[in-house]
Amino acid sequence: MAATGSEKQGAKAFYVSTPIYYVNDAPHLGHAYTTVAGDVLTRWHRQRGEKVWYLTGTDEHGQKIMRTAEANNVTPQEWCDKLVEEAWKPLWEHLNIANDDFIRTTEKRHTDRVQEFVQDLYDKDEIYKGGYEGPYCVGCEEYKLPGDLIEAEDGTKLCPIHKKPVEILKEENYFFKLSTYGPKLLEFYEANPGFIQPESARNEVVNFVKQGLQDLSISRSTFDWGVPVPWDDKHVIYVWVDALLNYATAVGYGANQEKFDETFPANVHLVGKDILRFHAVIWPAMLMAQGLPVPGKVAANGWLMVGGEKMSKSNLTGIKPQDLTSHFGVDAYRWYFLRAIAFGADGSFSWEDFSARYTSELANDYGNLASRVAAMVGKYFGGALPEATASGDAEKAVQEGLAKAVSESDRLIGEELDFQAGILAIFDFVKQVNGYITEQEPWKVAKDTSEEGQARLATILYTAAESLRGVAVLLNPIMPVTSQALWDSLGAEPALGALPTQQVQNAGTWGQLPVGATVTKGAVLFPRLEEKPAA
């Protein structure tokens, strides 16, 4: 996506990251949900004219990856290469994800810096050698506290997330002195109440830290698929320490100080709630130990549920995003999950709900409005956008409605990460414009061939078209393909989002569509859905 002219060289980038995803299997809806959210957020800030950096990638070390590769009779690296190139990167391209970088934890630019970071902590006496025995979930790549486990009917202890038996591991490890950072973390949370979102997630983390932290095992010695500990090659660095450091290594830590200073720390880490503690406890403690700045915000999204279960391959509820995009289209897919689910809360997916919202809001309210306006400009004015010379209270209300939609959506999406409410603010305006057309009845006004009647007709249609221009700007970060199509049909500037007047915060400035612009009725933005494909 093109940068805007208002970006300032040397300014701190608005830096957003997704989790780096395990490549033990192909991506499903849950992975895409977080990645689309990050893409919408960064596109929004980019369309504000800000300097932006959006990072995603893959987590490729650890016991789970090693076992998956073994089960498929390939090396771990071969497995990772195959999944990344054939599944992960193609999906992000398919979903129009405009990430600035894609980091893989097997890349040398990452592994070298991880070793340097851990060596620094060791040299500072933040790491010591010890032993550990306890329940371990390979799926989470995490030692579990006994109180975290759930019990099966036969008494077997299970991971509460994966619902699979944990393994009891005993090994010699190196430990990071995490326990000493409890007071510093609590002080930081107190001084920065917005660091963890939503509030329920913040409360969970604060209570967890208040109970007392244990030192963190930062190495494993029972397998070798990982980054070697630099001072002891019998150990590999714990996969989560390795993984968290991607947020620093990807933006130049230890290699490009200028880029690092202009990017780090992240303004927003988007994470699933099941990995919140790693990002809100371990990660800031590691940064504090190294004297580096702490991220601005860790935002935990909820789980996507199917049949009451978290969506995952292990629960057999994984659904491929392509199953939905082939039916609803990519833009509708990007819109639906952020519209239907409050970010931070769990949400249930159903095909029926998607179909109903698509038909009601996208096809009927929005798409039909665009088609009607273009058709009437074509019918009554030969496709040339007329001048509004007879505006009154009704038009003033529409102008105020657009200004309100701009203000609210910019605050909600750009600042508060409340994608659902921000999208609703935009679509409330779409409903207002539909109501305006219904009340003004341009098809009846057109029968009045007097100068006053034609001026009134011109004003109604210019008002509707100018409203759609504002909507196209606001929806561009969410639905870029259909927004550009609408933009083109209105005869507006071809490069949507490239000019200062097209920035989201300026979308409410009235009168930007030039009189005489050629308005064309293009393809239907959101076609009628075919029958649901057979399972």
Short mmCIF file of C-alpha atoms in Angstrom, two decimals:
data_model
loop_
_atom_site.label_atom_id
_atom_site.label_comp_id
_atom_site.label_asym_id
_atom_site.label_seq_id
_atom_site.Cartn_x
_atom_site.Cartn_y
_atom_site.Cartn_z
CA MET A 1 0.00 0.00 0.00
CA ALA A 2 1.44 3.35 -1.00
CA ALA A 3 2.74 5.70 1.66
CA THR A 4 1.20 9.14 1.89
CA GLY A 5 3.09 12.35 1.44
CA SER A 6 2.48 13.44 5.03
CA GLU A 7 4.62 10.70 6.57
CA LYS A 8 7.65 12.16 8.33
CA GLN A 9 11.03 10.54 7.90
CA GLY A 10 12.54 9.76 11.28
CA ALA A 11 9.18 9.80 13.05
CA LYS A 12 8.26 6.85 15.26
CA ALA A 13 6.23 4.37 13.24
CA PHE A 14 2.85 3.18 14.44
CA TYR A 15 4.00 -0.41 14.95
CA VAL A 16 1.50 -3.26 15.16
CA SER A 17 2.24 -6.98 15.41
CA THR A 18 0.28 -10.18 15.29
CA PRO A 19 1.46 -13.24 17.19
CA ILE A 20 3.89 -15.24 15.12
CA TYR A 21 1.93 -18.36 14.35
CA TYR A 22 2.96 -21.97 14.90
CA VAL A 23 3.43 -23.78 11.60
CA ASN A 24 2.34 -27.17 12.85
CA ASP A 25 -0.57 -26.91 10.41
CA ALA A 26 -2.28 -24.62 7.90
CA PRO A 27 -3.93 -21.40 9.12
CA HIS A 28 -7.60 -21.34 10.10
CA LEU A 29 -10.20 -18.64 10.82
CA GLY A 30 -8.77 -17.84 14.25
CA HIS A 31 -5.37 -16.95 12.82
CA ALA A 32 -6.95 -14.90 10.04
CA TYR A 33 -9.19 -13.04 12.51
CA THR A 34 -6.24 -11.54 14.37
CA THR A 35 -4.29 -10.85 11.17
CA VAL A 36 -7.19 -9.06 9.48
CA ALA A 37 -7.74 -6.98 12.64
CA GLY A 38 -4.11 -5.89 12.55
CA ASP A 39 -4.34 -5.13 8.85
CA VAL A 40 -7.43 -2.95 9.31
CA LEU A 41 -5.79 -1.11 12.21
CA THR A 42 -2.58 -0.41 10.30
CA ARG A 43 -4.40 0.52 7.09
CA TRP A 44 -6.48 2.94 9.15
CA HIS A 45 -3.40 4.62 10.60
CA ARG A 46 -1.66 4.58 7.24
CA GLN A 47 -4.69 6.30 5.75
CA ARG A 48 -4.36 8.91 8.49
CA GLY A 49 -1.06 9.78 6.86
CA GLU A 50 1.02 8.16 9.58
CA LYS A 51 4.18 6.13 9.23
CA VAL A 52 3.18 2.51 9.89
CA TRP A 53 4.90 -0.82 10.39
CA TYR A 54 2.88 -4.05 10.38
CA LEU A 55 4.59 -7.29 11.31
CA THR A 56 3.43 -10.87 11.14
CA GLY A 57 5.27 -14.15 10.75
CA THR A 58 5.73 -17.73 11.87
CA ASP A 59 7.09 -19.45 14.98
CA GLU A 60 9.11 -22.43 13.74
CA HIS A 61 11.01 -23.90 16.69
CA GLY A 62 9.99 -26.12 19.58
CA GLN A 63 8.96 -29.63 20.38
CA LYS A 64 5.54 -29.41 18.75
CA ILE A 65 7.03 -28.49 15.37
CA MET A 66 9.65 -31.20 15.68
CA ARG A 67 7.05 -33.89 16.41
CA THR A 68 4.77 -32.72 13.60
CA ALA A 69 7.65 -32.87 11.13
CA GLU A 70 8.62 -36.35 12.33
CA ALA A 71 5.03 -37.51 11.90
CA ASN A 72 5.19 -36.29 8.29
CA ASN A 73 8.59 -37.90 7.63
CA VAL A 74 10.39 -34.64 6.88
CA THR A 75 12.90 -32.47 8.73
CA PRO A 76 11.54 -29.61 10.84
CA GLN A 77 13.00 -27.05 8.43
CA GLU A 78 11.45 -28.79 5.42
CA TRP A 79 8.10 -28.84 7.19
CA CYS A 80 8.29 -25.14 8.05
CA ASP A 81 9.38 -24.16 4.54
CA LYS A 82 6.49 -26.06 3.00
CA LEU A 83 3.81 -24.66 5.30
CA VAL A 84 5.03 -21.07 5.11
CA GLU A 85 5.35 -20.94 1.34
CA GLU A 86 2.30 -23.04 0.46
CA ALA A 87 -0.19 -22.05 3.17
CA TRP A 88 0.64 -19.04 5.33
CA LYS A 89 2.06 -16.45 2.93
CA PRO A 90 -0.47 -17.25 0.16
CA LEU A 91 -3.38 -16.82 2.57
CA TRP A 92 -2.25 -13.39 3.72
CA GLU A 93 -1.87 -12.35 0.09
CA HIS A 94 -5.34 -13.75 -0.65
CA LEU A 95 -6.87 -11.74 2.21
CA ASN A 96 -5.15 -8.51 1.07
CA ILE A 97 -2.99 -8.30 4.19
CA ALA A 98 -0.63 -5.33 3.71
CA ASN A 99 2.08 -6.44 6.14
CA ASP A 100 5.42 -4.66 5.93
CA ASP A 101 7.43 -7.69 7.00
CA PHE A 102 7.02 -11.42 7.52
CA ILE A 103 9.50 -12.87 9.97
CA ARG A 104 10.37 -16.52 10.40
CA THR A 105 12.14 -17.56 13.58
CA THR A 106 14.45 -19.86 11.64
CA GLU A 107 15.95 -16.90 9.78
CA LYS A 108 19.53 -15.94 10.63
CA ARG A 109 18.56 -12.29 11.11
CA HIS A 110 16.48 -13.54 14.04
CA THR A 111 18.47 -16.42 15.51
CA ASP A 112 21.72 -14.46 15.78
CA ARG A 113 20.01 -11.62 17.62
CA VAL A 114 18.19 -14.03 19.95
CA GLN A 115 21.52 -15.49 21.02
CA GLU A 116 22.92 -12.02 21.60
CA PHE A 117 19.92 -10.97 23.69
CA VAL A 118 20.06 -14.07 25.89
CA GLN A 119 23.84 -13.82 26.22
CA ASP A 120 23.44 -10.24 27.44
CA LEU A 121 20.97 -11.35 30.11
CA TYR A 122 23.33 -14.14 31.17
CA ASP A 123 26.23 -11.69 31.41
CA LYS A 124 24.06 -9.42 33.57
CA ASP A 125 23.41 -12.32 35.98
CA GLU A 126 19.73 -12.40 35.03
CA ILE A 127 20.01 -16.11 34.11
CA TYR A 128 21.16 -19.04 36.23
CA LYS A 129 21.32 -22.84 35.92
CA GLY A 130 18.86 -25.06 37.75
CA GLY A 131 16.49 -27.99 37.41
CA TYR A 132 12.75 -28.30 36.94
CA GLU A 133 10.08 -30.96 37.04
CA GLY A 134 6.46 -30.34 36.23
CA PRO A 135 3.50 -30.79 33.87
CA TYR A 136 4.20 -29.61 30.33
CA CYS A 137 1.78 -29.07 27.43
CA VAL A 138 3.54 -29.56 24.12
CA GLY A 139 0.64 -27.85 22.30
CA CYS A 140 1.15 -24.67 24.35
CA GLU A 141 4.92 -25.21 24.63
CA GLU A 142 4.50 -24.27 28.27
CA TYR A 143 5.01 -25.68 31.73
CA LYS A 144 1.66 -25.58 33.52
CA LEU A 145 0.96 -24.84 37.14
CA PRO A 146 -0.96 -27.69 38.79
CA GLY A 147 -3.86 -25.33 39.46
CA ASP A 148 -4.17 -24.55 35.74
CA LEU A 149 -4.98 -28.13 34.76
CA ILE A 150 -8.38 -29.73 34.35
CA GLU A 151 -9.20 -33.36 35.09
CA ALA A 152 -10.63 -35.95 32.72
CA GLU A 153 -13.23 -38.47 33.87
CA ASP A 154 -10.49 -41.03 34.45
CA GLY A 155 -8.47 -38.59 36.55
CA THR A 156 -5.93 -37.74 33.84
CA LYS A 157 -4.65 -34.17 34.05
CA LEU A 158 -5.37 -32.20 30.90
CA CYS A 159 -4.31 -28.87 29.41
CA PRO A 160 -7.36 -26.58 29.75
CA ILE A 161 -6.82 -25.18 26.23
CA HIS A 162 -6.03 -28.28 24.19
CA LYS A 163 -7.95 -30.79 26.36
CA LYS A 164 -5.05 -33.21 25.98
CA PRO A 165 -2.94 -34.94 28.67
CA VAL A 166 0.11 -33.02 29.85
CA GLU A 167 3.54 -34.65 30.09
CA ILE A 168 5.60 -34.63 33.26
CA LEU A 169 9.04 -33.37 32.33
CA LYS A 170 12.19 -33.27 34.41
CA GLU A 171 15.31 -31.65 33.02
CA GLU A 172 18.24 -29.39 33.74
CA ASN A 173 17.49 -25.88 32.49
CA TYR A 174 18.63 -22.29 32.59
CA PHE A 175 16.26 -19.88 34.31
CA PHE A 176 15.47 -16.19 33.88
CA LYS A 177 14.90 -14.39 37.20
CA LEU A 178 11.30 -13.55 36.37
CA SER A 179 10.24 -13.66 40.03
CA THR A 180 12.19 -10.48 40.77
CA TYR A 181 10.13 -8.50 38.25
CA GLY A 182 6.74 -8.96 39.92
CA PRO A 183 6.83 -5.63 41.81
CA LYS A 184 8.14 -3.74 38.77
CA LEU A 185 5.39 -5.20 36.58
CA LEU A 186 2.65 -4.30 39.07
CA GLU A 187 4.02 -0.77 39.31
CA PHE A 188 4.02 -0.56 35.52
CA TYR A 189 0.42 -1.86 35.23
CA GLU A 190 -0.67 0.70 37.82
CA ALA A 191 0.99 3.57 35.93
CA ASN A 192 -0.27 2.34 32.53
CA PRO A 193 -3.86 1.09 32.99
CA GLY A 194 -4.39 0.82 29.23
CA PHE A 195 -1.40 -1.46 28.68
CA ILE A 196 -3.55 -4.61 28.70
CA GLN A 197 -6.91 -4.74 26.97
CA PRO A 198 -9.69 -5.61 27.51
CA GLU A 199 -10.09 -4.78 31.18
CA SER A 200 -11.04 -8.36 32.04
CA ALA A 201 -7.69 -9.49 30.60
CA ARG A 202 -5.87 -6.81 32.57
CA ASN A 203 -7.49 -7.95 35.80
CA GLU A 204 -6.50 -11.55 35.10
CA VAL A 205 -2.87 -10.63 34.54
CA VAL A 206 -2.67 -8.34 37.57
CA ASN A 207 -4.12 -11.03 39.83
CA PHE A 208 -1.74 -13.61 38.38
CA VAL A 209 1.32 -11.45 39.07
CA LYS A 210 0.10 -10.56 42.57
CA GLN A 211 0.12 -14.26 43.47
CA GLY A 212 3.88 -14.29 42.90
CA LEU A 213 5.90 -15.18 39.84
CA GLN A 214 8.15 -18.20 39.41
CA ASP A 215 11.46 -17.95 37.61
CA LEU A 216 11.15 -18.85 33.95
CA SER A 217 12.88 -21.84 32.38
CA ILE A 218 14.49 -20.34 29.27
CA SER A 219 16.14 -23.45 27.85
CA ARG A 220 15.36 -27.05 26.97
CA SER A 221 17.82 -29.93 26.91
CA THR A 222 15.67 -32.91 25.88
CA PHE A 223 15.52 -32.01 22.16
CA ASP A 224 17.56 -29.91 19.76
CA TRP A 225 15.11 -28.13 17.42
CA GLY A 226 15.69 -24.56 18.50
CA VAL A 227 18.23 -21.76 18.81
CA PRO A 228 21.31 -23.05 20.68
CA VAL A 229 22.10 -21.43 24.02
CA PRO A 230 25.31 -19.54 23.13
CA TRP A 231 27.31 -20.54 26.23
CA ASP A 232 26.02 -24.15 26.42
CA ASP A 233 25.22 -25.94 23.18
CA LYS A 234 23.61 -28.87 25.05
CA HIS A 235 20.59 -26.58 25.46
CA VAL A 236 18.27 -24.76 23.06
CA ILE A 237 16.48 -21.56 23.98
CA TYR A 238 12.91 -22.00 25.17
CA VAL A 239 10.64 -21.46 22.16
CA TRP A 240 8.64 -18.68 23.81
CA VAL A 241 11.74 -16.62 24.62
CA ASP A 242 12.85 -17.15 21.04
CA ALA A 243 9.39 -16.25 19.70
CA LEU A 244 8.81 -13.09 21.72
CA LEU A 245 12.08 -11.63 20.55
CA ASN A 246 10.79 -11.51 16.96
CA TYR A 247 9.12 -8.20 17.76
CA ALA A 248 12.59 -6.72 18.31
CA THR A 249 14.72 -8.65 15.81
CA ALA A 250 12.34 -7.94 12.92
CA VAL A 251 12.80 -4.19 13.29
CA GLY A 252 16.56 -4.08 13.55
CA TYR A 253 17.50 -5.01 17.12
CA GLY A 254 21.26 -5.45 17.22
CA ALA A 255 21.57 -4.90 13.46
CA ASN A 256 19.98 -1.61 12.38
CA GLN A 257 19.81 0.89 15.23
CA GLU A 258 18.17 3.63 13.16
CA LYS A 259 15.31 1.40 12.11
CA PHE A 260 14.99 0.03 15.62
CA ASP A 261 14.76 3.52 17.13
CA GLU A 262 12.12 4.56 14.58
CA THR A 263 9.96 1.47 15.10
CA PHE A 264 10.40 -0.21 18.49
CA PRO A 265 8.55 -0.74 20.76
CA ALA A 266 5.28 -1.90 19.28
CA ASN A 267 2.34 0.43 19.78
CA VAL A 268 0.01 -2.56 19.76
CA HIS A 269 0.68 -6.28 20.16
CA LEU A 270 -2.41 -8.20 19.00
CA VAL A 271 -2.57 -11.59 20.71
CA GLY A 272 -5.00 -14.38 21.45
CA LYS A 273 -6.12 -14.48 25.07
CA ASP A 274 -4.48 -17.88 25.58
CA ILE A 275 -1.02 -16.33 25.07
CA LEU A 276 -1.68 -13.15 27.01
CA ARG A 277 0.63 -13.95 29.95
CA PHE A 278 3.61 -14.42 27.68
CA HIS A 279 3.10 -10.97 26.18
CA ALA A 280 1.92 -9.06 29.25
CA VAL A 281 4.22 -10.64 31.86
CA ILE A 282 7.26 -12.41 30.38
CA TRP A 283 7.87 -10.05 27.45
CA PRO A 284 7.85 -6.76 29.41
CA ALA A 285 10.00 -8.36 32.13
CA MET A 286 12.56 -9.42 29.53
CA LEU A 287 12.60 -5.89 28.12
CA MET A 288 12.95 -4.35 31.58
CA ALA A 289 15.89 -6.65 32.26
CA GLN A 290 17.55 -5.45 29.06
CA GLY A 291 16.74 -1.78 29.65
CA LEU A 292 14.52 -1.57 26.57
CA PRO A 293 11.16 0.23 26.31
CA VAL A 294 7.95 -1.70 26.95
CA PRO A 295 5.18 -1.91 24.30
CA GLY A 296 2.33 0.56 24.36
CA LYS A 297 -0.50 -1.96 24.47
CA VAL A 298 -1.20 -5.69 24.50
CA ALA A 299 -4.70 -6.30 23.11
CA ALA A 300 -6.07 -9.79 23.63
CA ASN A 301 -8.81 -10.92 21.28
CA GLY A 302 -11.21 -13.64 22.29
CA TRP A 303 -11.64 -17.05 20.75
CA LEU A 304 -13.68 -17.91 17.71
CA MET A 305 -16.04 -20.66 18.75
CA VAL A 306 -17.74 -23.40 16.75
CA GLY A 307 -20.18 -25.62 18.57
CA GLY A 308 -19.04 -24.22 21.92
CA GLU A 309 -15.39 -25.14 21.31
CA LYS A 310 -12.42 -22.92 20.49
CA MET A 311 -11.71 -23.11 16.78
CA SER A 312 -8.57 -25.19 16.22
CA LYS A 313 -7.25 -28.08 14.21
CA SER A 314 -6.84 -30.20 17.34
CA ASN A 315 -10.54 -29.80 18.14
CA LEU A 316 -11.47 -30.59 14.51
CA THR A 317 -13.22 -27.23 14.24
CA GLY A 318 -10.66 -25.54 12.02
CA ILE A 319 -12.28 -23.90 9.01
CA LYS A 320 -10.23 -22.61 6.11
CA PRO A 321 -10.78 -18.94 5.33
CA GLN A 322 -10.93 -19.88 1.64
CA ASP A 323 -14.09 -21.88 2.41
CA LEU A 324 -15.76 -18.55 3.17
CA THR A 325 -14.04 -16.19 0.75
CA SER A 326 -14.98 -18.40 -2.20
CA HIS A 327 -18.64 -17.90 -1.25
CA PHE A 328 -18.83 -14.41 0.30
CA GLY A 329 -15.79 -12.70 -1.23
CA VAL A 330 -12.62 -11.43 0.45
CA ASP A 331 -13.91 -7.97 1.37
CA ALA A 332 -17.03 -9.36 3.02
CA TYR A 333 -14.85 -11.84 4.91
CA ARG A 334 -12.61 -9.03 6.21
CA TRP A 335 -15.70 -7.09 7.28
CA TYR A 336 -17.76 -9.86 8.86
CA PHE A 337 -15.68 -11.02 11.81
CA LEU A 338 -14.84 -7.49 12.97
CA ARG A 339 -18.49 -6.49 12.54
CA ALA A 340 -20.03 -9.54 14.19
CA ILE A 341 -17.71 -10.00 17.18
CA ALA A 342 -16.68 -7.42 19.77
CA PHE A 343 -12.88 -7.44 19.71
CA GLY A 344 -11.66 -8.89 22.99
CA ALA A 345 -14.70 -11.11 23.53
CA ASP A 346 -15.31 -14.70 22.47
CA GLY A 347 -17.58 -15.01 19.46
CA SER A 348 -19.41 -17.82 17.74
CA PHE A 349 -19.24 -18.24 14.00
CA SER A 350 -22.12 -19.57 11.96
CA TRP A 351 -22.67 -19.69 8.23
CA GLU A 352 -26.25 -18.55 8.73
CA ASP A 353 -25.24 -15.40 10.63
CA PHE A 354 -22.67 -14.48 8.00
CA SER A 355 -25.26 -14.94 5.23
CA ALA A 356 -27.88 -12.87 7.04
CA ARG A 357 -25.52 -9.95 7.77
CA TYR A 358 -24.08 -10.04 4.25
CA THR A 359 -27.55 -9.83 2.69
CA SER A 360 -28.96 -7.23 5.07
CA GLU A 361 -26.03 -4.86 5.58
CA LEU A 362 -23.65 -5.30 2.66
CA ALA A 363 -25.94 -6.21 -0.23
CA ASN A 364 -29.15 -4.40 0.70
CA ASP A 365 -28.08 -1.37 2.78
CA TYR A 366 -24.70 -0.54 1.26
CA GLY A 367 -24.41 -2.19 -2.16
CA ASN A 368 -27.96 -1.35 -3.20
CA LEU A 369 -27.46 2.28 -2.15
CA ALA A 370 -24.39 2.58 -4.37
CA SER A 371 -26.22 1.01 -7.31
CA ARG A 372 -29.32 3.19 -6.92
CA VAL A 373 -27.39 6.44 -6.73
CA ALA A 374 -25.25 5.63 -9.78
CA ALA A 375 -28.31 4.51 -11.74
CA MET A 376 -30.24 7.74 -10.98
CA VAL A 377 -27.32 10.00 -11.86
CA GLY A 378 -27.07 8.09 -15.13
CA LYS A 379 -30.79 8.24 -15.84
CA TYR A 380 -31.46 11.85 -14.92
CA PHE A 381 -28.14 13.58 -15.67
CA GLY A 382 -26.48 11.38 -18.27
CA GLY A 383 -23.89 10.15 -15.77
CA ALA A 384 -22.48 13.63 -15.03
CA LEU A 385 -22.56 14.49 -11.34
CA PRO A 386 -24.79 17.55 -10.96
CA GLU A 387 -24.19 20.56 -8.75
CA ALA A 388 -26.03 20.93 -5.43
CA THR A 389 -27.64 24.37 -5.48
CA ALA A 390 -30.75 23.83 -3.36
CA SER A 391 -29.50 22.44 -0.06
CA GLY A 392 -31.60 22.68 3.08
CA ASP A 393 -32.05 21.13 6.50
CA ALA A 394 -32.22 17.59 5.13
CA GLU A 395 -28.83 17.96 3.46
CA LYS A 396 -27.36 19.60 6.53
CA ALA A 397 -28.42 16.58 8.58
CA VAL A 398 -26.65 14.25 6.13
CA GLN A 399 -23.48 16.36 6.26
CA GLU A 400 -23.55 16.29 10.05
CA GLY A 401 -24.15 12.54 9.94
CA LEU A 402 -21.03 11.99 7.87
CA ALA A 403 -18.94 14.19 10.16
CA LYS A 404 -20.20 12.17 13.13
CA ALA A 405 -19.41 8.86 11.42
CA VAL A 406 -15.88 10.06 10.68
CA SER A 407 -15.24 11.27 14.22
CA GLU A 408 -16.67 8.20 15.91
CA SER A 409 -15.11 5.58 13.64
CA ASP A 410 -11.71 7.27 13.81
CA ARG A 411 -11.78 7.22 17.59
CA LEU A 412 -13.23 3.74 17.92
CA ILE A 413 -11.12 1.96 15.31
CA GLY A 414 -7.97 4.05 15.32
CA GLU A 415 -7.63 4.59 19.07
CA GLU A 416 -9.80 2.17 21.01
CA LEU A 417 -9.54 -0.91 18.75
CA ASP A 418 -13.33 -1.22 18.96
CA PHE A 419 -13.72 -2.40 15.40
CA GLN A 420 -17.32 -3.50 15.83
CA ALA A 421 -18.56 -0.15 17.15
CA GLY A 422 -16.50 1.74 14.56
CA ILE A 423 -17.99 -0.25 11.71
CA LEU A 424 -21.48 0.22 13.14
CA ALA A 425 -20.92 4.00 13.22
CA ILE A 426 -20.15 3.90 9.50
CA PHE A 427 -23.14 1.71 8.68
CA ASP A 428 -25.45 3.85 10.80
CA PHE A 429 -24.57 6.62 8.38
CA VAL A 430 -25.27 4.32 5.41
CA LYS A 431 -28.73 3.73 6.89
CA GLN A 432 -29.16 7.49 7.33
CA VAL A 433 -28.41 8.08 3.64
CA ASN A 434 -30.86 5.35 2.64
CA GLY A 435 -33.46 7.06 4.81
CA TYR A 436 -32.66 10.41 3.22
CA ILE A 437 -33.26 9.05 -0.28
CA THR A 438 -36.49 7.36 0.80
CA GLU A 439 -37.77 10.60 2.31
CA GLN A 440 -36.67 12.85 -0.57
CA GLU A 441 -38.04 10.52 -3.28
CA PRO A 442 -35.82 11.71 -6.16
CA TRP A 443 -37.78 9.56 -8.63
CA LYS A 444 -40.81 11.73 -7.90
CA VAL A 445 -38.84 14.99 -7.85
CA ALA A 446 -37.54 14.10 -11.32
CA LYS A 447 -41.04 14.53 -12.71
CA ASP A 448 -40.88 18.24 -11.86
CA THR A 449 -39.16 19.64 -14.94
CA SER A 450 -39.03 23.19 -13.62
CA GLU A 451 -35.70 24.80 -12.82
CA GLU A 452 -36.45 24.53 -9.11
CA GLY A 453 -37.40 20.87 -9.43
CA GLN A 454 -34.26 19.96 -11.37
CA ALA A 455 -32.10 21.90 -8.90
CA ARG A 456 -33.68 19.96 -6.07
CA LEU A 457 -33.11 16.64 -7.89
CA ALA A 458 -29.47 17.59 -8.54
CA THR A 459 -28.98 18.45 -4.87
CA ILE A 460 -30.43 15.15 -3.67
CA LEU A 461 -28.22 13.08 -5.96
CA TYR A 462 -25.08 15.10 -5.28
CA THR A 463 -25.71 14.70 -1.54
CA ALA A 464 -26.12 10.93 -1.92
CA ALA A 465 -23.02 10.58 -4.11
CA GLU A 466 -20.89 12.76 -1.82
CA SER A 467 -22.06 10.67 1.13
CA LEU A 468 -20.88 7.54 -0.66
CA ARG A 469 -17.50 9.18 -1.25
CA GLY A 470 -17.11 9.57 2.52
CA VAL A 471 -18.22 5.98 3.09
CA ALA A 472 -15.67 4.70 0.55
CA VAL A 473 -12.87 6.48 2.41
CA LEU A 474 -13.96 5.12 5.80
CA LEU A 475 -14.45 1.56 4.60
CA ASN A 476 -11.24 1.47 2.56
CA PRO A 477 -9.10 0.05 5.42
CA ILE A 478 -11.72 -2.65 5.99
CA MET A 479 -12.86 -3.48 2.45
CA PRO A 480 -10.23 -2.08 0.06
CA VAL A 481 -11.38 -3.76 -3.15
CA THR A 482 -15.04 -2.73 -3.05
CA SER A 483 -14.12 0.71 -1.69
CA GLN A 484 -11.89 1.33 -4.71
CA ALA A 485 -14.64 0.05 -7.01
CA LEU A 486 -17.13 2.49 -5.47
CA TRP A 487 -14.54 5.27 -5.64
CA ASP A 488 -14.05 4.62 -9.34
CA SER A 489 -17.79 4.50 -10.01
CA LEU A 490 -18.17 7.95 -8.43
CA GLY A 491 -15.59 9.42 -10.77
CA ALA A 492 -13.34 10.34 -7.84
CA GLU A 493 -9.54 10.40 -7.83
CA PRO A 494 -8.30 6.92 -8.82
CA ALA A 495 -5.79 6.43 -5.98
CA LEU A 496 -8.09 6.11 -2.97
CA GLY A 497 -6.27 7.07 0.24
CA ALA A 498 -3.27 8.68 -1.45
CA LEU A 499 -4.12 12.35 -0.93
CA PRO A 500 -4.49 14.26 2.37
CA THR A 501 -8.14 14.98 1.53
CA GLN A 502 -8.72 11.22 1.32
CA GLN A 503 -7.38 10.50 4.79
CA VAL A 504 -9.95 9.06 7.15
CA GLN A 505 -9.94 12.09 9.44
CA ASN A 506 -10.73 14.34 6.44
CA ALA A 507 -13.45 12.13 4.97
CA GLY A 508 -16.17 14.35 6.46
CA THR A 509 -15.04 17.51 4.68
CA TRP A 510 -18.05 18.12 2.47
CA GLY A 511 -17.99 18.85 -1.24
CA GLN A 512 -14.95 16.87 -2.38
CA LEU A 513 -16.61 15.19 -5.38
CA PRO A 514 -16.14 17.50 -8.38
CA VAL A 515 -19.25 18.64 -10.18
CA GLY A 516 -19.33 17.04 -13.61
CA ALA A 517 -17.50 13.90 -12.53
CA THR A 518 -18.52 10.87 -14.54
CA VAL A 519 -20.59 8.54 -12.40
CA THR A 520 -20.93 5.00 -13.72
CA LYS A 521 -22.91 2.04 -12.52
CA GLY A 522 -20.25 -0.63 -12.25
CA ALA A 523 -20.52 -4.25 -11.18
CA VAL A 524 -22.65 -4.93 -8.10
CA LEU A 525 -20.43 -4.47 -5.04
CA PHE A 526 -21.95 -7.39 -3.14
CA PRO A 527 -23.72 -9.83 -5.47
CA ARG A 528 -26.60 -11.99 -4.37
CA LEU A 529 -25.32 -15.11 -2.66
CA GLU A 530 -25.57 -18.47 -4.32
CA GLU A 531 -26.81 -21.44 -2.38
CA LYS A 532 -24.49 -22.55 0.42
CA PRO A 533 -22.00 -25.03 -1.04
CA ALA A 534 -22.30 -28.63 0.11
CA ALA A 535 -20.08 -29.57 3.04
#
